[in-house]
Coordinates of C-alpha atoms and ligand atoms in Angstrom, one line a residue:
X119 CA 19.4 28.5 43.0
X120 CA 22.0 26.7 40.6
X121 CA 21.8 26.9 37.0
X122 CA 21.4 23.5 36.6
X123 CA 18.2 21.9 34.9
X124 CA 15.7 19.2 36.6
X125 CA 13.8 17.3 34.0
X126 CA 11.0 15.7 35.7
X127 CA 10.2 12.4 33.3
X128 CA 12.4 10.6 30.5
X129 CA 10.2 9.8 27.7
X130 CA 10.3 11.4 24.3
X131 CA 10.0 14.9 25.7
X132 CA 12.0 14.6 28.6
X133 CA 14.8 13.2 26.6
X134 CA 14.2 15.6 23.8
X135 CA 14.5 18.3 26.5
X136 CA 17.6 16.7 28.8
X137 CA 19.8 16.1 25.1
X138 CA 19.6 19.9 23.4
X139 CA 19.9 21.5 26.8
X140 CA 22.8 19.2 26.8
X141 CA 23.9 20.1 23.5
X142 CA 24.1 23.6 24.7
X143 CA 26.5 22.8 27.6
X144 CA 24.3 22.9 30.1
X145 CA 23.9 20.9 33.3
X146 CA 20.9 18.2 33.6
X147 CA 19.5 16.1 36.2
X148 CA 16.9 13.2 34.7
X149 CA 14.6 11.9 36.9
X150 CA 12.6 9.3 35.6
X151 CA 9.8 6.8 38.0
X152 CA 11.0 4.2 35.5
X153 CA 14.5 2.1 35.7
X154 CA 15.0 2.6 31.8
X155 CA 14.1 5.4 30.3
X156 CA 11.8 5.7 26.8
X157 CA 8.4 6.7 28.5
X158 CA 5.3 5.4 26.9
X159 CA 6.7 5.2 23.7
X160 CA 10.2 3.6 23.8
X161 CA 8.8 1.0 26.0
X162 CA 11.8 -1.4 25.5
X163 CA 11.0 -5.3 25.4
X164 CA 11.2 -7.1 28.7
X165 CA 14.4 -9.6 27.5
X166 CA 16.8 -9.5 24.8
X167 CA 15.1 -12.5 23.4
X168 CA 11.8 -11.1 23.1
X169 CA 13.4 -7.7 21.1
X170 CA 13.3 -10.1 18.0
X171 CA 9.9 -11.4 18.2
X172 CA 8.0 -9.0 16.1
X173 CA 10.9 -6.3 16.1
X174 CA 9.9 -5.5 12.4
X175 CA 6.5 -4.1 14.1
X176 CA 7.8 -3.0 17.4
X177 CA 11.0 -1.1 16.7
X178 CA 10.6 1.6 18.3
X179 CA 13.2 1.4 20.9
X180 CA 15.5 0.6 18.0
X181 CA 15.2 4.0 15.5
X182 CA 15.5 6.2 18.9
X183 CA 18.5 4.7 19.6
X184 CA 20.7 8.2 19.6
X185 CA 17.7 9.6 21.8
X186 CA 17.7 6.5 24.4
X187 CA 21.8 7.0 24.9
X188 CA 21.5 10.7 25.9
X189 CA 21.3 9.5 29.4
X190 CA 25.2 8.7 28.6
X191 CA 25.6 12.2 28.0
X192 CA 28.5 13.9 30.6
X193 CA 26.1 16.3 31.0
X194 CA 23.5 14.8 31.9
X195 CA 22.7 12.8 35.4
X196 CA 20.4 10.2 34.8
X197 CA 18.5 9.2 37.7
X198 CA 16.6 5.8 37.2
X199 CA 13.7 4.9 39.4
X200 CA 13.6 8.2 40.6
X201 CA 9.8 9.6 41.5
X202 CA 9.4 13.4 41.9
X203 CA 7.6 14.0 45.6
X204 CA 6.6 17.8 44.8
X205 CA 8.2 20.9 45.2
X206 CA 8.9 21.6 49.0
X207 CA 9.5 25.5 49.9
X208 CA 9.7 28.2 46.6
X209 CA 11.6 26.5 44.1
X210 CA 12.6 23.3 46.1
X211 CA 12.1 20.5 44.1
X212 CA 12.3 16.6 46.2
X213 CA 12.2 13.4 44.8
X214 CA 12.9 10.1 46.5
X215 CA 16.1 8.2 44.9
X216 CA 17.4 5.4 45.9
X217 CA 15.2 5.0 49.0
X218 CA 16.5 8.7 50.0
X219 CA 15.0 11.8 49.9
X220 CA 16.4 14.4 47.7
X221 CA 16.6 18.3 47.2
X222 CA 17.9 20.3 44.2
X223 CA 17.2 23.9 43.4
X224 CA 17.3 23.6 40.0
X225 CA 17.6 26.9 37.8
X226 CA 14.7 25.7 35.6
X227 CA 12.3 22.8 35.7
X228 CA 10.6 21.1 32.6
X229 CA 7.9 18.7 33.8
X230 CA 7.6 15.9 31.4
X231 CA 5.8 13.6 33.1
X232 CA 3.2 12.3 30.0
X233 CA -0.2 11.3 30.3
X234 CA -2.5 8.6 31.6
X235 CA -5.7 6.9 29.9
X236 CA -9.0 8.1 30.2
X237 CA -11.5 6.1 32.5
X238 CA -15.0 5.4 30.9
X239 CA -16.5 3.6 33.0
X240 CA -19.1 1.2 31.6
X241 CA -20.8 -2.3 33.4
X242 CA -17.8 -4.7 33.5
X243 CA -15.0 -2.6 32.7
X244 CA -13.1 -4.0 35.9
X245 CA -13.8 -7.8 34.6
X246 CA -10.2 -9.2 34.3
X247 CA -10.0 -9.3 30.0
X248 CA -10.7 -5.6 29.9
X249 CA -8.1 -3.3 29.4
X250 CA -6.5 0.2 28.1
X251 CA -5.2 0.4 24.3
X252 CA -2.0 1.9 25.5
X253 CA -2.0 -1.2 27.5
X254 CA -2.4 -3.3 24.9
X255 CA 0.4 -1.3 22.9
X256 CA 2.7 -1.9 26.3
X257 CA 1.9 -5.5 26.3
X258 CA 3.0 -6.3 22.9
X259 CA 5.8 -3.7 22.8
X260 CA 7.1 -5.0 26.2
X261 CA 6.2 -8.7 26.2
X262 CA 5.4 -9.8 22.8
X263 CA 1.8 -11.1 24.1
X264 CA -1.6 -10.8 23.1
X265 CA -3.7 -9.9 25.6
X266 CA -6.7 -12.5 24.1
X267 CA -7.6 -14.1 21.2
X268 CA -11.4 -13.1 20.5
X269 CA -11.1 -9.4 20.9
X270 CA -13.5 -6.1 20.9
X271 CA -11.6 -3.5 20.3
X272 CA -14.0 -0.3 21.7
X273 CA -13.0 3.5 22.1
X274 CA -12.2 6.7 21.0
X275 CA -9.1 8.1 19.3
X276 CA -5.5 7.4 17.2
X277 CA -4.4 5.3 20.0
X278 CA -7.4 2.8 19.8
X279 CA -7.1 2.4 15.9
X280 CA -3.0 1.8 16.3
X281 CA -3.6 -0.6 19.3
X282 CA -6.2 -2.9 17.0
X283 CA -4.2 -2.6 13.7
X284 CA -0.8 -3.8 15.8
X285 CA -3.1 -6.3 17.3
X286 CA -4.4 -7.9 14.0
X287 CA -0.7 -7.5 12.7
X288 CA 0.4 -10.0 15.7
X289 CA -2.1 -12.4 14.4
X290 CA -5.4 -11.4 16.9
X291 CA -8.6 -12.4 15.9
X292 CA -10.2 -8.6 16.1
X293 CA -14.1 -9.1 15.8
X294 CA -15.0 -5.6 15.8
X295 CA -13.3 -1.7 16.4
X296 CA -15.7 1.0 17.2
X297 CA -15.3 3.9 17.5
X298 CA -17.1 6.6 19.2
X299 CA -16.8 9.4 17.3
X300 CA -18.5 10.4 13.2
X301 CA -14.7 9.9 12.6
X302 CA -15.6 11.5 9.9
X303 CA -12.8 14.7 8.6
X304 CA -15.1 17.8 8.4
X305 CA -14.2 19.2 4.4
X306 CA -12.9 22.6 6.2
X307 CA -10.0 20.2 7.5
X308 CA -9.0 18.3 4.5
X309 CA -6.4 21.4 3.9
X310 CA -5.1 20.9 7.5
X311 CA -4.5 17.0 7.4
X312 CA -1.9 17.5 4.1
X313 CA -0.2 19.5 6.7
X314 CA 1.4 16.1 8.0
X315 CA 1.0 13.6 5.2
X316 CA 3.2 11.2 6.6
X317 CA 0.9 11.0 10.1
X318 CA -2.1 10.8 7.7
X319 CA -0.5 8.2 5.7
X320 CA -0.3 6.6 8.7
X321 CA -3.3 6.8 10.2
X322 CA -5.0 5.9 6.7
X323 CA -2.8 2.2 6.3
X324 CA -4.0 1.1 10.0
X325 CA -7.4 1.2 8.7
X326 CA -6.1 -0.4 5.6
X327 CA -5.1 -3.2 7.7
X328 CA -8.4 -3.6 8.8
X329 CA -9.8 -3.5 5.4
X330 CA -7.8 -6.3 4.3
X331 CA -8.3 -8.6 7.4
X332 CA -12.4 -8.0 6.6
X333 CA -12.0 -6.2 10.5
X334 CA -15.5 -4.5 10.6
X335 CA -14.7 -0.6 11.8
X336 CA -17.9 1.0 12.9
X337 CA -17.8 4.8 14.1
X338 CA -20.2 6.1 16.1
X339 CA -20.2 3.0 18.2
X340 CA -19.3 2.3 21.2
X341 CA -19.5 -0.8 24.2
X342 CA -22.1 -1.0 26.2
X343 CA -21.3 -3.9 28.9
X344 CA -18.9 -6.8 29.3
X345 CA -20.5 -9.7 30.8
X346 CA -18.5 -13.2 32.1
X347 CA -17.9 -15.0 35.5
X348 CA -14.3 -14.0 36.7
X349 CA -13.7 -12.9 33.4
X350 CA -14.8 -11.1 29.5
X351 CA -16.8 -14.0 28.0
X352 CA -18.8 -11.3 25.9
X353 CA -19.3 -7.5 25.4
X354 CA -22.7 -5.9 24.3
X355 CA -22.1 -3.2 21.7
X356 CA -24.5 -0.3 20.1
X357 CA -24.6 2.6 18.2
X358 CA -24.3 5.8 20.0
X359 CA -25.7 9.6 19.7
X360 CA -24.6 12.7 19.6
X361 CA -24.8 13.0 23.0
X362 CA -23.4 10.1 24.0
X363 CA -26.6 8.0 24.6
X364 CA -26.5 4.0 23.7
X365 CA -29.3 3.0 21.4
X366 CA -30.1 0.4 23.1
X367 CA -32.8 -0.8 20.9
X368 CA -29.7 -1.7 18.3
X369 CA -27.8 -3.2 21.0
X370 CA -25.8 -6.7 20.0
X371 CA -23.6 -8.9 21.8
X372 CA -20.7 -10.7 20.7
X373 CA -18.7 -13.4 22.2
X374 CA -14.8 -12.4 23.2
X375 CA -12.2 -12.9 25.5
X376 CA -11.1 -9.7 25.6
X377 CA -11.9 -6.2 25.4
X378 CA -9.4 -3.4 24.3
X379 CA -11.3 0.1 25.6
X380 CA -9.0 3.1 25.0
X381 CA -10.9 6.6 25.2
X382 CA -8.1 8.7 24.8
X383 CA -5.3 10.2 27.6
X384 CA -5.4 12.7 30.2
X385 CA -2.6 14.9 30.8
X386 CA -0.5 14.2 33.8
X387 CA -0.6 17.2 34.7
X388 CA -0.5 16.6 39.1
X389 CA 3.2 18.7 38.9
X390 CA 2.1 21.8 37.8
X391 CA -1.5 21.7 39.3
X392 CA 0.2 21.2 42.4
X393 CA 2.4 24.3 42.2
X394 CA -0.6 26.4 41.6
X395 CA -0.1 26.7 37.5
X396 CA -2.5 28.4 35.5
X397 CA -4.7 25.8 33.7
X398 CA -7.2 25.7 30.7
X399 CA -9.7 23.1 30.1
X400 CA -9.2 21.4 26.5
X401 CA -11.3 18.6 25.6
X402 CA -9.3 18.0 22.8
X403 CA -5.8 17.8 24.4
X404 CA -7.5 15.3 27.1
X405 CA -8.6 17.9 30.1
X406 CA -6.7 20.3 32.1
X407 CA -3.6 21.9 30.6
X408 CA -1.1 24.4 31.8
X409 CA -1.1 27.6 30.3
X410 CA 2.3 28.2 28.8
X411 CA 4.5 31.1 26.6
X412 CA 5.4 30.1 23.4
X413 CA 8.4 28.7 24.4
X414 CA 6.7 26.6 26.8
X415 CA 6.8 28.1 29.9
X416 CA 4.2 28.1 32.7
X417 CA 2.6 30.7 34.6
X418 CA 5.2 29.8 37.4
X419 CA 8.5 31.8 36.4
X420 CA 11.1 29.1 35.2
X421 CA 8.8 26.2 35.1
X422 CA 8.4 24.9 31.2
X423 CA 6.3 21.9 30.6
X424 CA 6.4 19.8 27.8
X425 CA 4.7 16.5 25.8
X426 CA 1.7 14.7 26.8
X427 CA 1.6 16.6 30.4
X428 CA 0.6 19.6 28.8
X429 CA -1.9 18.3 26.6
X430 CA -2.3 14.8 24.8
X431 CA -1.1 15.0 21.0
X432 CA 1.3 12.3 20.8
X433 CA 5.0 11.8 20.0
X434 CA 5.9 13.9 17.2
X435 CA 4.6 16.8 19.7
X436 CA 6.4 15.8 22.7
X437 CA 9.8 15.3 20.3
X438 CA 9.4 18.7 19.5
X439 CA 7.9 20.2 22.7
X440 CA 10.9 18.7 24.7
X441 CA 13.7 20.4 22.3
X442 CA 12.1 23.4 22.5
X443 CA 11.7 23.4 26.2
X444 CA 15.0 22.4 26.6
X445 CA 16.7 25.0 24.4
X446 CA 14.3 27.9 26.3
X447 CA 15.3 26.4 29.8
X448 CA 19.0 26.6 28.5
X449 CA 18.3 29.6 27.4
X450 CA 17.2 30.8 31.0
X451 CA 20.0 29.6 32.8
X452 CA 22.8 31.3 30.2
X453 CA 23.6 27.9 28.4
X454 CA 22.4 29.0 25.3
X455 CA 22.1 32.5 23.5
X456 CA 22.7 34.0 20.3
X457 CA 21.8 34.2 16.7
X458 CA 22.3 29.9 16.5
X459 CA 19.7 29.6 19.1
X460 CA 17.2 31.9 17.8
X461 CA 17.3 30.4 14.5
X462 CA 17.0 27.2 16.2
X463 CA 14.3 28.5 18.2
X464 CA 12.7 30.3 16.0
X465 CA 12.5 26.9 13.6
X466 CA 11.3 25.0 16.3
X467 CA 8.4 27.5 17.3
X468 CA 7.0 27.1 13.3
X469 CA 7.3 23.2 12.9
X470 CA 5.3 23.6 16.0
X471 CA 3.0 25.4 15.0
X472 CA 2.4 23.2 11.8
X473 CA 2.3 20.2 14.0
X474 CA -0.9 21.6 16.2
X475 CA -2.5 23.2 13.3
X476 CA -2.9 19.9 11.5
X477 CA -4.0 18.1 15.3
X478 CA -7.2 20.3 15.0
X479 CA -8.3 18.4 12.0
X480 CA -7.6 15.0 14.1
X481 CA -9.1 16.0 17.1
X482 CA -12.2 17.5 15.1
X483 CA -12.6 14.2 13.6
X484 CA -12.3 12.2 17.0
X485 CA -14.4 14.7 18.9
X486 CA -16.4 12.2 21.1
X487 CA -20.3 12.5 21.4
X488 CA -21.4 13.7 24.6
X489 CA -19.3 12.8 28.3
X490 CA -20.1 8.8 27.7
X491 CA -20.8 9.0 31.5
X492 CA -24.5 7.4 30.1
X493 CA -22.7 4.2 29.7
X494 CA -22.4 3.4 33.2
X495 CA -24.8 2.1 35.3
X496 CA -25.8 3.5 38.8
X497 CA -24.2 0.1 40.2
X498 CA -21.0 0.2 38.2
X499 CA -17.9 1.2 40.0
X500 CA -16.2 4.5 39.1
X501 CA -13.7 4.7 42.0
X502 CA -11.7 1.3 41.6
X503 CA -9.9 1.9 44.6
X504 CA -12.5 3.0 47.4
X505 CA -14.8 0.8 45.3
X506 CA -17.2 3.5 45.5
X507 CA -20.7 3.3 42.8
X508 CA -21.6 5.8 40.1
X509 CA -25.1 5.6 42.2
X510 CA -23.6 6.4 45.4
X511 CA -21.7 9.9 43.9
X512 CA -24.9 10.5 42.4
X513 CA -26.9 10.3 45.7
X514 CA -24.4 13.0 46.9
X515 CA -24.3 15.2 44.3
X516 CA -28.2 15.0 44.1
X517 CA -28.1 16.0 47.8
X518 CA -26.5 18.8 47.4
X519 CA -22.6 17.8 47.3
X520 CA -21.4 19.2 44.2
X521 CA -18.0 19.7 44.8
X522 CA -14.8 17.2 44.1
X523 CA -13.5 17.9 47.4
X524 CA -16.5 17.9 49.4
X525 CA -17.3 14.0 47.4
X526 CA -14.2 13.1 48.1
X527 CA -14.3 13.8 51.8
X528 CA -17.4 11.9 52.1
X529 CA -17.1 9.0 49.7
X530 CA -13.5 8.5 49.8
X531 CA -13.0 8.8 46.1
X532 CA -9.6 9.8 44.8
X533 CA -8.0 8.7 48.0
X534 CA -7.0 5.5 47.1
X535 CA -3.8 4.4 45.4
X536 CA -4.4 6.2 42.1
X537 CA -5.2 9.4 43.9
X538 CA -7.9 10.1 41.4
X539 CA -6.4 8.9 38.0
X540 CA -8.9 7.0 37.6
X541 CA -12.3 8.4 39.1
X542 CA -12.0 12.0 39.1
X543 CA -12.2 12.5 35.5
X544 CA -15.7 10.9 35.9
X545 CA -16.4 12.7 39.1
X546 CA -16.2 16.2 37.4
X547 CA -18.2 14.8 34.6
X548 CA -20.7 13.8 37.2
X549 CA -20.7 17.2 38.9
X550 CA -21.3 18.9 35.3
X551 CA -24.1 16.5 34.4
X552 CA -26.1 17.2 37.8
X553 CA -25.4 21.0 38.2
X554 CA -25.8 21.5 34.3
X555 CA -22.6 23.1 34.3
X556 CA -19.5 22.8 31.7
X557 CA -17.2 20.3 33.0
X558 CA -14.3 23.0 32.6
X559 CA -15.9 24.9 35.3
X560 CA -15.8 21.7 37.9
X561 CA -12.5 22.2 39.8
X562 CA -10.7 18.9 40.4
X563 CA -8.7 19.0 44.0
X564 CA -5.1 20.5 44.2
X565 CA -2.7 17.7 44.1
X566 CA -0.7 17.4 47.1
X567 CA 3.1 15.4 47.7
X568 CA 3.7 13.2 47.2
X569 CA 2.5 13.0 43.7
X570 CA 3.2 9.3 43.3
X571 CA 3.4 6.5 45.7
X572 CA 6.9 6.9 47.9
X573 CA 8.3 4.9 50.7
X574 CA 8.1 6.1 53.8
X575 CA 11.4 4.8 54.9
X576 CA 12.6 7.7 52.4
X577 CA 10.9 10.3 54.4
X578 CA 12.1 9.5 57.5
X579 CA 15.8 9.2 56.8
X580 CA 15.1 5.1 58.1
X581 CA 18.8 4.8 57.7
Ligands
LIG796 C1 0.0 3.4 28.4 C2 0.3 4.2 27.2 C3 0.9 3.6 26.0 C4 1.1 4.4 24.9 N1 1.6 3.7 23.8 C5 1.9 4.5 22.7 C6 2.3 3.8 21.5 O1 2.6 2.6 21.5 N2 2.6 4.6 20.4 C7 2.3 6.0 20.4 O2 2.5 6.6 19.4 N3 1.9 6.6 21.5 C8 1.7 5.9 22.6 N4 1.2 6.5 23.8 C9 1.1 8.0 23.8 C10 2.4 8.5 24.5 O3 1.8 9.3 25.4 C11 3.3 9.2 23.6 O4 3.6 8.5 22.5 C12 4.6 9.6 24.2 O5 5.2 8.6 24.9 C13 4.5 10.8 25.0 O6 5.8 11.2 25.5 P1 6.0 12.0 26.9 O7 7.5 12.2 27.0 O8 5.1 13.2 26.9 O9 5.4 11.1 28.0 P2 5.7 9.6 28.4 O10 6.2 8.8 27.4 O11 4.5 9.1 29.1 O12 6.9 9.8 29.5 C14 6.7 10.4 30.8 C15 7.6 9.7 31.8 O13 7.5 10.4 33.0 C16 7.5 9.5 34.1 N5 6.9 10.2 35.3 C17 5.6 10.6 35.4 N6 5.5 11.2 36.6 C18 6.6 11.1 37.3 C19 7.1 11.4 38.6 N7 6.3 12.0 39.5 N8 8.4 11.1 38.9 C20 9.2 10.5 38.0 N9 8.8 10.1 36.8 C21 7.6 10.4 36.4 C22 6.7 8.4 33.5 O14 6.8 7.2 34.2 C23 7.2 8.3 32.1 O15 8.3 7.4 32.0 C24 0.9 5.8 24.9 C25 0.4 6.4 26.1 C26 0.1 5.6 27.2 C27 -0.4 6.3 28.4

């Protein structure tokens, strides 16, 4: 074992993590899927040209600057284009770089490997015109493009208002956002949401935006098909209830292009399931989260995990998750120690701790009604890669098959490309539905490496 530090992911977090370890002289590998680093967040635009288009709205890249450049660190070796394989024997961590096959014991690992979004499946949601909100927010970050010009925008969360505000700010013609949820802050929050005025003052002037582009907002709302030959030509909305029901009796349909359906993020959370972590089940944070110390480390001894990978809260949370991590890895391998460090520390634990007292009151005011699995029909696709029906699961699971693995076996789901990203969510709601279980008691299969698409030529050494 060295006493070096492997940070598996460079977005906010990762970064955060790789530049205070840094800072406190220690040694860091970077390992990030992605040729430039930023994550989800710094998504940088695809030419130089295109950074000025907009750059007043999308500047991102731009004000994290000094974060972006730690990768020029001496300390720190970046890796681009780097995907983490799994962890081979105890404490052996792989990835494939540069078409080769690599090893490192690190000293500590912080797995920062962010989050994905939530499937809902509904009738039509693999038309081409349908797509993600963190999609969207790629698309115009990245390419300075609108995705459509008629456009629903339907879901659940902060990510789904930002996406349609950013989209009516690039000139869109939004006819409707619903939302799922009362949205609605319960008084016993009000206290919590001063916490953070400046993410509240934030959240209230996208829905100012709205308001002054006349964008109807309707909570408690939510899509219920997307209709259009070879493409979205229109989307049936309707109110929903508390548990998660369409009334279809108020159902409407509008004519659009596009449809914008972001219902939140999952944590990508494949590296520590994989090492056998200990995991919670946390609606709120997006599904299955590891366990972790207050200075973020895992049930597995030197393995921190930090950001949207240990539950989905957004950047300010994976800024701070990945400093701490990074100090407390530092920390573990003798880089850092001291009074300077506690203090450091100890600051870092209460900003925390602010930070996710005020996130109740946001997810308590985006709690979803019900699983939304009632939106899809028993012909609609849940497993985009096997192509495999919500009917079809259900026929298993109603014949007795009421485990993940056991579906999977038989129907193929989760074994295409995705490896479950996007069906097992839905599978585990399925299994709780039909057994009458809590969806946290539903198991998902261990991931195994690799843990994202390598080459085989990597493996086998094909030079
Ligand atoms: C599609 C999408 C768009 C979003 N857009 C916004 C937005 O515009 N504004 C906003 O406030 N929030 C946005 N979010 C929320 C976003 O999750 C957070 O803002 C923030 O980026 C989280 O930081 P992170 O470091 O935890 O994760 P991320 O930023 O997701 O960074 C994780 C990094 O790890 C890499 N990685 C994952 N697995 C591996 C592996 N096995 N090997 C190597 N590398 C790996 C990923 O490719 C990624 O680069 C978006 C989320 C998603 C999913």
């Amino acid at each position: 074992m060295t006493d070096e530090i492997l940070v598996i992911g460079a977005g906010p977090a990762g970064l955060a993590a790789a530049r205070t370890a840094a800072a406190y002289g220690a040694k860091v590998s970077l390992l990030d899927d992605n040729r430039q680093v930023g994550g989800q967040y710094y998504r940088h635009p695809a030419s130089e040209v295109l950074r000025s288009v907009r750059g007043d709205l999308f500047d991102e890249a731009e004000r994290g600057a000094d974060l972006l450049a730690t990768t020029s660190d001496p300390n720190v070796a970046h890796l681009p284009g780097a995907v983490f394989y799994g962890f081979a024997e105890e404490g052996i961590a792989a990835f494939v770089h540069d078409d080769r096959l690599r090893r490192m014991t690190p000293g500590a690992t912080i797995v920062a490997t962010g989050a994905t979004e939530r499937p809902v499946p509904f009738p039509g949601w693999t038309l081409p015109g349908v797509m993600g909100a963190g999609a969207v927010q790629n698309l115009l970050k990245g390419q300075r493009t609108l995705p459509g010009r008629r456009i629903l925008v339907t879901g659940n969360g902060p990510l789904t208002l930002l996406a349609a505000a950013n989209l009516v700010r690039c000139g869109a013609e939004v006819v409707e956002v619903l939302e799922a949820a009362r949205n609605r802050p319960p008084l016993a929050m009000l206290p919590r949401l001063l916490l953070e005025p400046e993410m509240l003052a934030r959240g209230i002037a996208y829905r100012a935006i709205l308001m002054k582009h006349r964008v109807p907002f309707r909570s408690r709302h939510v899509i219920v098909e997307a209709t259009g030959s070879g493409r979205v030509e229109a989307a049936t909305v309707a109110p929903v209830a508390e548990d998660g029901t369409p009334d279809l009796s108020r159902a409407r349909a509008l004519s659009v292009d596009t449809v914008v359906a972001g219902f939140g993020l999952i944590p990508a959370s494949e590296v520590t399931r994989s090492i056998g972590c200990v995991h919670v089940h946390d609606p709120g944070k997006g599904g299955w989260i590891p366990v972790r110390t207050e200075d973020l480390e895992t049930s597995r001894p030197g393995i921190f995990a930090a950001g949207e990978c240990a539950g989905a809260a957004g950047v300010e949370k994976a800024l701070l998750e990945g400093e701490l991590a990074g100090l407390a890895a530092a920390m573990r391998v003798g880089a850092a120690s001291g009074p300077l460090a506690e203090i450091h520390r100890d600051r870092l634990r209460r900003r925390l701790r602010r930070l996710m007292a005020f996130r109740v009151a946001i997810e308590a005011i985006y709690r979803p009604p019900g699983s939304l699995l009632s939106l899809a029909r028993d012909d609609t696709v849940v497993c985009r890669c096997e192509e495999v029906t919500l009917g079809e699961a259900r026929r298993w699971t109603r014949s007795g098959v009421t485990e993940a693995n056991s579906l999977k076996a038989i129907t193929r789901m989760s074994m295409g490309r995705c490896q479950g990203r996007n069906c097992l969510p839905t599978v585990a709601r399925l299994i709780a539905a039909e057994t009458g279980i809590d969806v946290a008691e539903v198991p998902l299969p261990r991931p195994r490496p690799p843990l994202k698409p390598v080459g085989v030529g990597a493996l086998i050494g094909k030079d």
